PDB file of C-alpha atoms and ligand atoms in Angstrom:
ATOM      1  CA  UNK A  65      21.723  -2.413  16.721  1.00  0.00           C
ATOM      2  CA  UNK A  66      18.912  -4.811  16.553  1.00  0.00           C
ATOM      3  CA  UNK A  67      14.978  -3.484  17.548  1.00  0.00           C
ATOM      4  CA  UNK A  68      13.461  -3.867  20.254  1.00  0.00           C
ATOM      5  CA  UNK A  69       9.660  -4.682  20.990  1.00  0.00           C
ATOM      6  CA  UNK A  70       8.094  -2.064  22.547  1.00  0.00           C
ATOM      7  CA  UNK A  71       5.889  -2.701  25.895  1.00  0.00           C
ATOM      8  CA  UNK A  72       2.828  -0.755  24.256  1.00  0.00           C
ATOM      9  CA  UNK A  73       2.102   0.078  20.314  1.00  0.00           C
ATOM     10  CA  UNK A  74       3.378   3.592  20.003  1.00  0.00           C
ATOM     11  CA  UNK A  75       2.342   5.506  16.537  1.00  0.00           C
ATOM     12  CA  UNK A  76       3.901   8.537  15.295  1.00  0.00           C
ATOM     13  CA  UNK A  77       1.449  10.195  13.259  1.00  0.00           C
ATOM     14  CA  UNK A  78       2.972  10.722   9.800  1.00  0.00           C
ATOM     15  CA  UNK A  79       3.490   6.783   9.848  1.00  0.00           C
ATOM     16  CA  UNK A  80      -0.645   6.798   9.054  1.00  0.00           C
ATOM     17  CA  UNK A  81      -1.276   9.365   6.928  1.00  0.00           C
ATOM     18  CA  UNK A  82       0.460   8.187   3.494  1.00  0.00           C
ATOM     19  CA  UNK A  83      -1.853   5.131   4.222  1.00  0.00           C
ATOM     20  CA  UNK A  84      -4.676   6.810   5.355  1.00  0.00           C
ATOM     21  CA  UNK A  85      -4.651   9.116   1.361  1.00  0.00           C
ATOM     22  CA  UNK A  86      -3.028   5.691  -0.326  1.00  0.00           C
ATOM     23  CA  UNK A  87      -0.005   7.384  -1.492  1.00  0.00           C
ATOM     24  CA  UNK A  88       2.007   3.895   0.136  1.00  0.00           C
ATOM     25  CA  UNK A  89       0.129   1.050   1.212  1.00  0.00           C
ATOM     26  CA  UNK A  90       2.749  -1.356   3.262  1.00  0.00           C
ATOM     27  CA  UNK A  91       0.968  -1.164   6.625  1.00  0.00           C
ATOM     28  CA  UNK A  92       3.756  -3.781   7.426  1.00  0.00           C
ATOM     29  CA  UNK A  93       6.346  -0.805   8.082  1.00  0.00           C
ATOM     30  CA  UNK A  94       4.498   1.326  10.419  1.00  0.00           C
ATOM     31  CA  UNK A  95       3.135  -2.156  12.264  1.00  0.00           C
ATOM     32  CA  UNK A  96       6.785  -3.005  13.093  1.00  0.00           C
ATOM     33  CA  UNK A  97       7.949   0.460  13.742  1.00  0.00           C
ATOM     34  CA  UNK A  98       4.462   0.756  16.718  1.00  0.00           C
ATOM     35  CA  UNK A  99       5.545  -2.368  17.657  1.00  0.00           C
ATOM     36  CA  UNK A 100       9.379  -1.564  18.246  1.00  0.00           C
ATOM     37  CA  UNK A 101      12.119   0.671  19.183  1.00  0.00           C
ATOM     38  CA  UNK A 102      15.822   1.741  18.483  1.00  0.00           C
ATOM     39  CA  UNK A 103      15.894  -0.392  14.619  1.00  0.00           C
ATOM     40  CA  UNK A 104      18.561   0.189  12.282  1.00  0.00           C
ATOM     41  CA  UNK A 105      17.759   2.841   9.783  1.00  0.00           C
ATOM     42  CA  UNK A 106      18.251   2.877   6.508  1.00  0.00           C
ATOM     43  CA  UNK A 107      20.808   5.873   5.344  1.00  0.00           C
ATOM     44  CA  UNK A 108      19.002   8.370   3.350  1.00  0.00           C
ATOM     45  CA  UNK A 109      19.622   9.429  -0.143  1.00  0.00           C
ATOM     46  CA  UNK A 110      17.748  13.062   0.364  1.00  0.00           C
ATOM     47  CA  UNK A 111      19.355  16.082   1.119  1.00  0.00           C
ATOM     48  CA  UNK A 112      18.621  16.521   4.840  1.00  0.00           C
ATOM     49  CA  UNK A 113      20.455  19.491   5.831  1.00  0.00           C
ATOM     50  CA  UNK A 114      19.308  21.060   2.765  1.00  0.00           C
ATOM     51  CA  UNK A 115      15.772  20.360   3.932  1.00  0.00           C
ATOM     52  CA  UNK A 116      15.604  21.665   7.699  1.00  0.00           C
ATOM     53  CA  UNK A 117      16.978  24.531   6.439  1.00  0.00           C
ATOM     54  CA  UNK A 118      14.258  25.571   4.248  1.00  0.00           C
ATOM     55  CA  UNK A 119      11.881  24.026   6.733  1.00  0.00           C
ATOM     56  CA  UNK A 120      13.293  26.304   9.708  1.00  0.00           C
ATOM     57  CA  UNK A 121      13.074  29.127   7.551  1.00  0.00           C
ATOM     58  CA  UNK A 122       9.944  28.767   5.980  1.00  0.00           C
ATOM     59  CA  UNK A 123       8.453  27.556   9.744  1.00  0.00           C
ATOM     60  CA  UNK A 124      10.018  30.552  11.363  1.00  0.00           C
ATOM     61  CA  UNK A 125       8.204  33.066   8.712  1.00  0.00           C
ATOM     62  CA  UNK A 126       4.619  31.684   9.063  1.00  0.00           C
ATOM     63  CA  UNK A 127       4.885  32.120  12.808  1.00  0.00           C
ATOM     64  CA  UNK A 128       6.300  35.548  12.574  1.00  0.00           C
ATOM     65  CA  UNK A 129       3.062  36.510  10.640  1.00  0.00           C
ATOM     66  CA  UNK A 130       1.091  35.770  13.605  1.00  0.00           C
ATOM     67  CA  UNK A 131       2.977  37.704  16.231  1.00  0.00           C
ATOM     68  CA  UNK A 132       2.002  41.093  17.565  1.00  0.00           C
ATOM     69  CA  UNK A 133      -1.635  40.399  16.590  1.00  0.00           C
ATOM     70  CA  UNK A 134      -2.984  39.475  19.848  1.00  0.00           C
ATOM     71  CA  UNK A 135      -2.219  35.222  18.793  1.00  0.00           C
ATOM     72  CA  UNK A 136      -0.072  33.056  20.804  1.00  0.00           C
ATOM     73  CA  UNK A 137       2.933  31.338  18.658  1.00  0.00           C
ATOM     74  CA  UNK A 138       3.676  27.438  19.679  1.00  0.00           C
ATOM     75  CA  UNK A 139       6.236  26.691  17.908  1.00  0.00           C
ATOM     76  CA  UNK A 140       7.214  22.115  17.267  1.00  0.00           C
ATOM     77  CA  UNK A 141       8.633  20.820  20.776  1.00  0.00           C
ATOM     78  CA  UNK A 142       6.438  22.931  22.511  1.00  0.00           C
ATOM     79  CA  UNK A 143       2.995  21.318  20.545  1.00  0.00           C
ATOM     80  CA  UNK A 144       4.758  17.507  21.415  1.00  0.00           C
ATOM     81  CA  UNK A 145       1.148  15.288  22.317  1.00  0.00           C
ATOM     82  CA  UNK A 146       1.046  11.769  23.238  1.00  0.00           C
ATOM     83  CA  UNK A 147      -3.011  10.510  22.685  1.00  0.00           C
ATOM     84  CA  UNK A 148      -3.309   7.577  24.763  1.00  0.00           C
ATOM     85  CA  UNK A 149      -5.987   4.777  23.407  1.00  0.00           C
ATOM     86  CA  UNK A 150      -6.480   1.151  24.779  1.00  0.00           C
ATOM     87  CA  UNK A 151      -4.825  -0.190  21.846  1.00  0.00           C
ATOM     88  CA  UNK A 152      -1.982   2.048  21.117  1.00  0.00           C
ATOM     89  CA  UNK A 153      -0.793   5.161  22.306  1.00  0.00           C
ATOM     90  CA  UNK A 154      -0.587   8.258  19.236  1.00  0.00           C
ATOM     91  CA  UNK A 155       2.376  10.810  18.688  1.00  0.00           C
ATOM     92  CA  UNK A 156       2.837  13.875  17.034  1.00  0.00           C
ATOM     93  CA  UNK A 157       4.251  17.834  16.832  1.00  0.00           C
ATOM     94  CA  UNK A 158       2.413  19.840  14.565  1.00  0.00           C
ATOM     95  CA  UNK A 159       4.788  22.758  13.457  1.00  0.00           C
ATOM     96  CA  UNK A 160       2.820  25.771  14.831  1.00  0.00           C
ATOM     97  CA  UNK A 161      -0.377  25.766  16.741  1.00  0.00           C
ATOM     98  CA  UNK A 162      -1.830  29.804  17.098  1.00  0.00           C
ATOM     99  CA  UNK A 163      -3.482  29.944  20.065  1.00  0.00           C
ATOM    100  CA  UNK A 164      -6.349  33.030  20.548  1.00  0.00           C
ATOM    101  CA  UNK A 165      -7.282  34.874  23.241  1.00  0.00           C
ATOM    102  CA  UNK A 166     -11.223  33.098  22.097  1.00  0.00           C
ATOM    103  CA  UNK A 167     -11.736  29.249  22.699  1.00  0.00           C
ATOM    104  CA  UNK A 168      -9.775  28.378  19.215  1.00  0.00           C
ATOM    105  CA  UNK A 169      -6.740  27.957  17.786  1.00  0.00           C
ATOM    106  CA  UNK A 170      -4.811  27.013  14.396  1.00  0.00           C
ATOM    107  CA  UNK A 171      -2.764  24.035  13.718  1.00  0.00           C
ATOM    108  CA  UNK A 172      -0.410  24.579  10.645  1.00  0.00           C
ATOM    109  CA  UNK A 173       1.938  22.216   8.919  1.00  0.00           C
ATOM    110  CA  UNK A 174       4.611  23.812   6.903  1.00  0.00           C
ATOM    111  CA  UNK A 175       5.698  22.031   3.815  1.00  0.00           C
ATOM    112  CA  UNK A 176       8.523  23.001   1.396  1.00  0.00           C
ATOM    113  CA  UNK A 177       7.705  20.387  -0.869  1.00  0.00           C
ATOM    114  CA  UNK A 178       5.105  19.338  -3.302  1.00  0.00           C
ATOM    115  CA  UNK A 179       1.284  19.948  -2.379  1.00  0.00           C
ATOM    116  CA  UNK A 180      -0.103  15.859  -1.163  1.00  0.00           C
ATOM    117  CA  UNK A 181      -3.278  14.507   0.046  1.00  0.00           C
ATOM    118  CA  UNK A 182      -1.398  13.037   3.153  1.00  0.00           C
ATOM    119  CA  UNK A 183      -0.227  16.829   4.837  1.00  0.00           C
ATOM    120  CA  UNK A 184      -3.927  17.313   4.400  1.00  0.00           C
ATOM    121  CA  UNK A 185      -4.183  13.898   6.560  1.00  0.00           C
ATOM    122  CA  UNK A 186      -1.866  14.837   9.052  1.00  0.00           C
ATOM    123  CA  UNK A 187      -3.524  17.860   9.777  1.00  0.00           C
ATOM    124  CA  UNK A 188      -6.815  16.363  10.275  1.00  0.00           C
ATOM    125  CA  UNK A 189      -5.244  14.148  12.615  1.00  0.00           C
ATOM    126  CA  UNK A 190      -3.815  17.418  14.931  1.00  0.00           C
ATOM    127  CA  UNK A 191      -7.050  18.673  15.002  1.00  0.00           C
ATOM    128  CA  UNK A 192      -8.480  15.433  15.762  1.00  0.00           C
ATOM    129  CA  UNK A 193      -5.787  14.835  18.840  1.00  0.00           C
ATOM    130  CA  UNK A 194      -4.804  18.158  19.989  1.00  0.00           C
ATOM    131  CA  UNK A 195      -8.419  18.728  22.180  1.00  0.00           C
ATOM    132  CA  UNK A 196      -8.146  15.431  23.417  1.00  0.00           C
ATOM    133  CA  UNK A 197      -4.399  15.168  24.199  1.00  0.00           C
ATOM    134  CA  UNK A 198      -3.677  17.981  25.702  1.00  0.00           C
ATOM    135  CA  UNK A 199      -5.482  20.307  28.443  1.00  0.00           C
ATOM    136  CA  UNK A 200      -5.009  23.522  26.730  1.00  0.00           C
ATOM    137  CA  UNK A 201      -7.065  22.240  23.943  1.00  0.00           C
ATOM    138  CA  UNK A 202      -9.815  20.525  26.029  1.00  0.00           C
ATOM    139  CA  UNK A 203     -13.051  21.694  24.659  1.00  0.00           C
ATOM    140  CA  UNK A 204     -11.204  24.208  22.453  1.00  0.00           C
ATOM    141  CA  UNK A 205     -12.037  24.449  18.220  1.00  0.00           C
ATOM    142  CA  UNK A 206      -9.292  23.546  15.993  1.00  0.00           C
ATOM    143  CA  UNK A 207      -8.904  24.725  12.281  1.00  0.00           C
ATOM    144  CA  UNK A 208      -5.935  23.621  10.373  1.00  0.00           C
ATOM    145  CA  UNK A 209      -4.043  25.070   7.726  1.00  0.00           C
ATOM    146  CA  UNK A 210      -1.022  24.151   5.311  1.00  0.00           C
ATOM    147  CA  UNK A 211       1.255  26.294   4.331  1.00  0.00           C
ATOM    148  CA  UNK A 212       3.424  26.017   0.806  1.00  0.00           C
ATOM    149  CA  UNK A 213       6.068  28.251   0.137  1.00  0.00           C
ATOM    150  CA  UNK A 214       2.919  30.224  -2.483  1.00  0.00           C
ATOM    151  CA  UNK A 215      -0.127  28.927  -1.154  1.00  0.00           C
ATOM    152  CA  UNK A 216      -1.773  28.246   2.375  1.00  0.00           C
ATOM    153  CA  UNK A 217      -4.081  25.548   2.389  1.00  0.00           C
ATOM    154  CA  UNK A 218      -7.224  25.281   4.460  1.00  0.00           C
ATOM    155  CA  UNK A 219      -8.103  22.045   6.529  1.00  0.00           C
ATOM    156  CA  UNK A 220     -11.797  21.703   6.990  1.00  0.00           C
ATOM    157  CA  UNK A 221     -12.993  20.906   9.878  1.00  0.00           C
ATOM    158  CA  UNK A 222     -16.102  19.155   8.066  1.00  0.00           C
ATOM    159  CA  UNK A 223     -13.078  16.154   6.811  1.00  0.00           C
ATOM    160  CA  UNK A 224     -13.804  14.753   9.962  1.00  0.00           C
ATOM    161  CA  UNK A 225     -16.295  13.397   9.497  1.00  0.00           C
ATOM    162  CA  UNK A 226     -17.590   9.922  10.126  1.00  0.00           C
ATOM    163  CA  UNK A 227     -16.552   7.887   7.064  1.00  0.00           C
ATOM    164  CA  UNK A 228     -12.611   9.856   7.881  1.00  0.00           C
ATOM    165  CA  UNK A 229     -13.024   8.950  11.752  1.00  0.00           C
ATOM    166  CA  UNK A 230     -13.731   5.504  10.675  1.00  0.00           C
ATOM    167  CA  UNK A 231     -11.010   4.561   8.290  1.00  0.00           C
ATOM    168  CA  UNK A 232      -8.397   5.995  10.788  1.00  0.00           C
ATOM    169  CA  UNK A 233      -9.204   4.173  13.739  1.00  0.00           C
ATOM    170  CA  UNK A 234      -9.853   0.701  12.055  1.00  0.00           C
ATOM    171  CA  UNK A 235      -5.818   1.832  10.318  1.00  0.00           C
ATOM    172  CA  UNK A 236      -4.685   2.192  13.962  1.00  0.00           C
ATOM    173  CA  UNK A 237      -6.363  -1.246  15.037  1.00  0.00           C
ATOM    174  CA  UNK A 238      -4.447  -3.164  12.036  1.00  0.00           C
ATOM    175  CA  UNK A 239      -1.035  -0.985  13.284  1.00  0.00           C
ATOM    176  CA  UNK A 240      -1.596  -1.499  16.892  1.00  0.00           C
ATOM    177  CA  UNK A 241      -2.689  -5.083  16.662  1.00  0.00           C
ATOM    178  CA  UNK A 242      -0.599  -7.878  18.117  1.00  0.00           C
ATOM    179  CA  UNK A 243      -0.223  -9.850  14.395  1.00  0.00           C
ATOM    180  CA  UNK A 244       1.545  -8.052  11.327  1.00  0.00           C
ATOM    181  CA  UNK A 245      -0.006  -7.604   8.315  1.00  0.00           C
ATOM    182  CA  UNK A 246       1.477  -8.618   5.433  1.00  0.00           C
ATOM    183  CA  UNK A 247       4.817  -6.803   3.924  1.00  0.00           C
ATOM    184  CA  UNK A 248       3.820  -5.498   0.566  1.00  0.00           C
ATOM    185  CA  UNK A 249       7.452  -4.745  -1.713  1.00  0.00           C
ATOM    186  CA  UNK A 250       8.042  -2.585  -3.887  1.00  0.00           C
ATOM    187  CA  UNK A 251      11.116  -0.495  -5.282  1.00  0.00           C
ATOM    188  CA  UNK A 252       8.757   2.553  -5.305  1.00  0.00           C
ATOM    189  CA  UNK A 253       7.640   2.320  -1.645  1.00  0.00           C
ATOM    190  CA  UNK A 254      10.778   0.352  -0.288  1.00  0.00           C
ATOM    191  CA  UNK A 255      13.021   3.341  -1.293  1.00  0.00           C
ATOM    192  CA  UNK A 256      11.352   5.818   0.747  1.00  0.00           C
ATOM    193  CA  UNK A 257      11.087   3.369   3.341  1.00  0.00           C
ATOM    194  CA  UNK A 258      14.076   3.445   6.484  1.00  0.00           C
ATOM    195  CA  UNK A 259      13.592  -0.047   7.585  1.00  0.00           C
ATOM    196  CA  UNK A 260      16.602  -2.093   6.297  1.00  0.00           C
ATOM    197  CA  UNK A 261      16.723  -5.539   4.550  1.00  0.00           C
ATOM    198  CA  UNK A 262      18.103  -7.186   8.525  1.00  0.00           C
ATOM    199  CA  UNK A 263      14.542  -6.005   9.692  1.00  0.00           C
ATOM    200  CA  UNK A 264      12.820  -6.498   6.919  1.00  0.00           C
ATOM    201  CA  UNK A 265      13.931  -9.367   4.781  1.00  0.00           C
ATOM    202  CA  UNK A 266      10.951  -8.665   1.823  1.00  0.00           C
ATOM    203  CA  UNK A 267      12.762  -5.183   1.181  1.00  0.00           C
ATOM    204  CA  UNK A 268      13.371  -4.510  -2.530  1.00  0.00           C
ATOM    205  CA  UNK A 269      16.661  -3.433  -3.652  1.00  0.00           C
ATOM    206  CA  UNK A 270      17.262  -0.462  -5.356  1.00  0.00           C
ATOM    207  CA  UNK A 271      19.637  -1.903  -7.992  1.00  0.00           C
ATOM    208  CA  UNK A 272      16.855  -4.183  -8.826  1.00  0.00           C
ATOM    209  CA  UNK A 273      15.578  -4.004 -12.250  1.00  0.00           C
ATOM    210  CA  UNK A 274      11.912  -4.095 -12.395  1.00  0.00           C
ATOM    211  CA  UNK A 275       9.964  -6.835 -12.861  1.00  0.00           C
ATOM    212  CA  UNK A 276       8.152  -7.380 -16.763  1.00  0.00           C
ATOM    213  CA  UNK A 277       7.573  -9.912 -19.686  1.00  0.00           C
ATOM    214  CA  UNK A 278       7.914  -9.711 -23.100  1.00  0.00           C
ATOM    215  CA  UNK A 279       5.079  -8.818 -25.543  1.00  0.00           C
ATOM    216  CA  UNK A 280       4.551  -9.943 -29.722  1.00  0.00           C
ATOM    217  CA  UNK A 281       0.711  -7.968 -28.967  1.00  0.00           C
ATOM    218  CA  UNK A 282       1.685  -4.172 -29.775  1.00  0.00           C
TER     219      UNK A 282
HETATM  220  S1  SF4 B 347      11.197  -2.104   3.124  1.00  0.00           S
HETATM  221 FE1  SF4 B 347       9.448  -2.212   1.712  1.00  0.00          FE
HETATM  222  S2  SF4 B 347       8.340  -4.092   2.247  1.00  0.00           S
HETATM  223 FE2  SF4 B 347       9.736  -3.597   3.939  1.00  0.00          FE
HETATM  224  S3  SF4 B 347       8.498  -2.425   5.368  1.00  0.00           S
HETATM  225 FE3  SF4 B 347       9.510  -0.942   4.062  1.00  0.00          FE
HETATM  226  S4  SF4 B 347       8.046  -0.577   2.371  1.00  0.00           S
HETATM  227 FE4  SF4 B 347       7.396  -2.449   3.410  1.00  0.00          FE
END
């Protein structure tokens, strides 16, 4: 099924935040994907199933830890925000949000994976949209948290700062803006990437051996 354009630049936020910490740098993939709609995707090679499964599970026991103490459990659908900007509109659903009976309340991520800079970006960004997208937040103070299968990992709220503000909204100018920036292949970002060659024509195969010279130096 070929994509279509989208009226509006729509970003879902965990297309930024490998960007935002450098772990990928093709700014080309999230451009076309907040600029369109319904694209082929590329089939997978991780275990999926496998996956949501430990996800549920491990999402399921952090928010049981908070129940019966007086805290207020939102649990993914339920913490759906659209931010809407005069460039682009931002997505997201933070896992759990713990709401208090005081003006505050804790966004947590829940990762089964390895620990990365960018779930430490993607929580910034929560607490950065939550107050602003949605009324229940208005006015309220967010702290953030991530939490590993060993370890729960604190989100300062002094990482948004200025120089953090400023690099994410210039990103979402280059994403939102009405020319692409340029594709930037490579077999170690194209194969975690689920835009296919028909969409992408620059996409590096897999099966492609890696580029090198030859050497009489060492
Ligand atoms: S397939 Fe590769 S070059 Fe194309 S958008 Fe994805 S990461 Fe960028």
């Amino acid at each position: 099924m070929p994509a279509t354009p989208r009226a509006f630049p729509y970003i879902w936020t965990t297309w930024l935040t490998k960007l935002l910490t450098g772990e990928s740098s093709c700014e080309w993939a999230a451009w076309f994907k907040a600029h369109h709609q319904g694209y082929e995707k590329q089939p997978s090679d991780s275990n999926l199933a496998q996956w949501q499964i430990e996800h549920t599970a491990l999402l399921a026991e952090t928010g049981h830890k908070f129940l019966g103490s007086g805290y207020t459990v939102h649990v993914e659908g339920q913490n759906s925000f659209r931010l809407h900007g005069r460039s682009a509109v931002l997505a997201g659903q933070p896992d759990l949000i713990i709401e208090s009976k005081s003006d505050s309340a804790l966004v947590i991520d829940v990762k089964t994976g390895s620990e990365r800079a960018s779930h430490v970006a993607q929580v910034m960004v929560y607490m950065y949209a939550l107050p602003r997208a949605l009324d229940q937040y208005k006015g309220a103070r967010i702290a953030g948290e991530i939490h590993y299968p060993n370890r729960i990992q604190r989100v300062p709220r002094g990482g948004l700062d200025q120089g953090f503000m400023h690099r994410f909204i210039t990103l979402i100018h280059r994403v939102a803006a009405p020319e692409p920036p340029q594709p930037l292949p490579s077999a170690a970002e194209c194969r975690f990437c689920d835009i296919t060659i028909a969409d992408c024509p620059e996409r590096v195969d897999q099966g492609a051996p890696p580029s090198g010279g030859t050497t009489d130096d060492f």
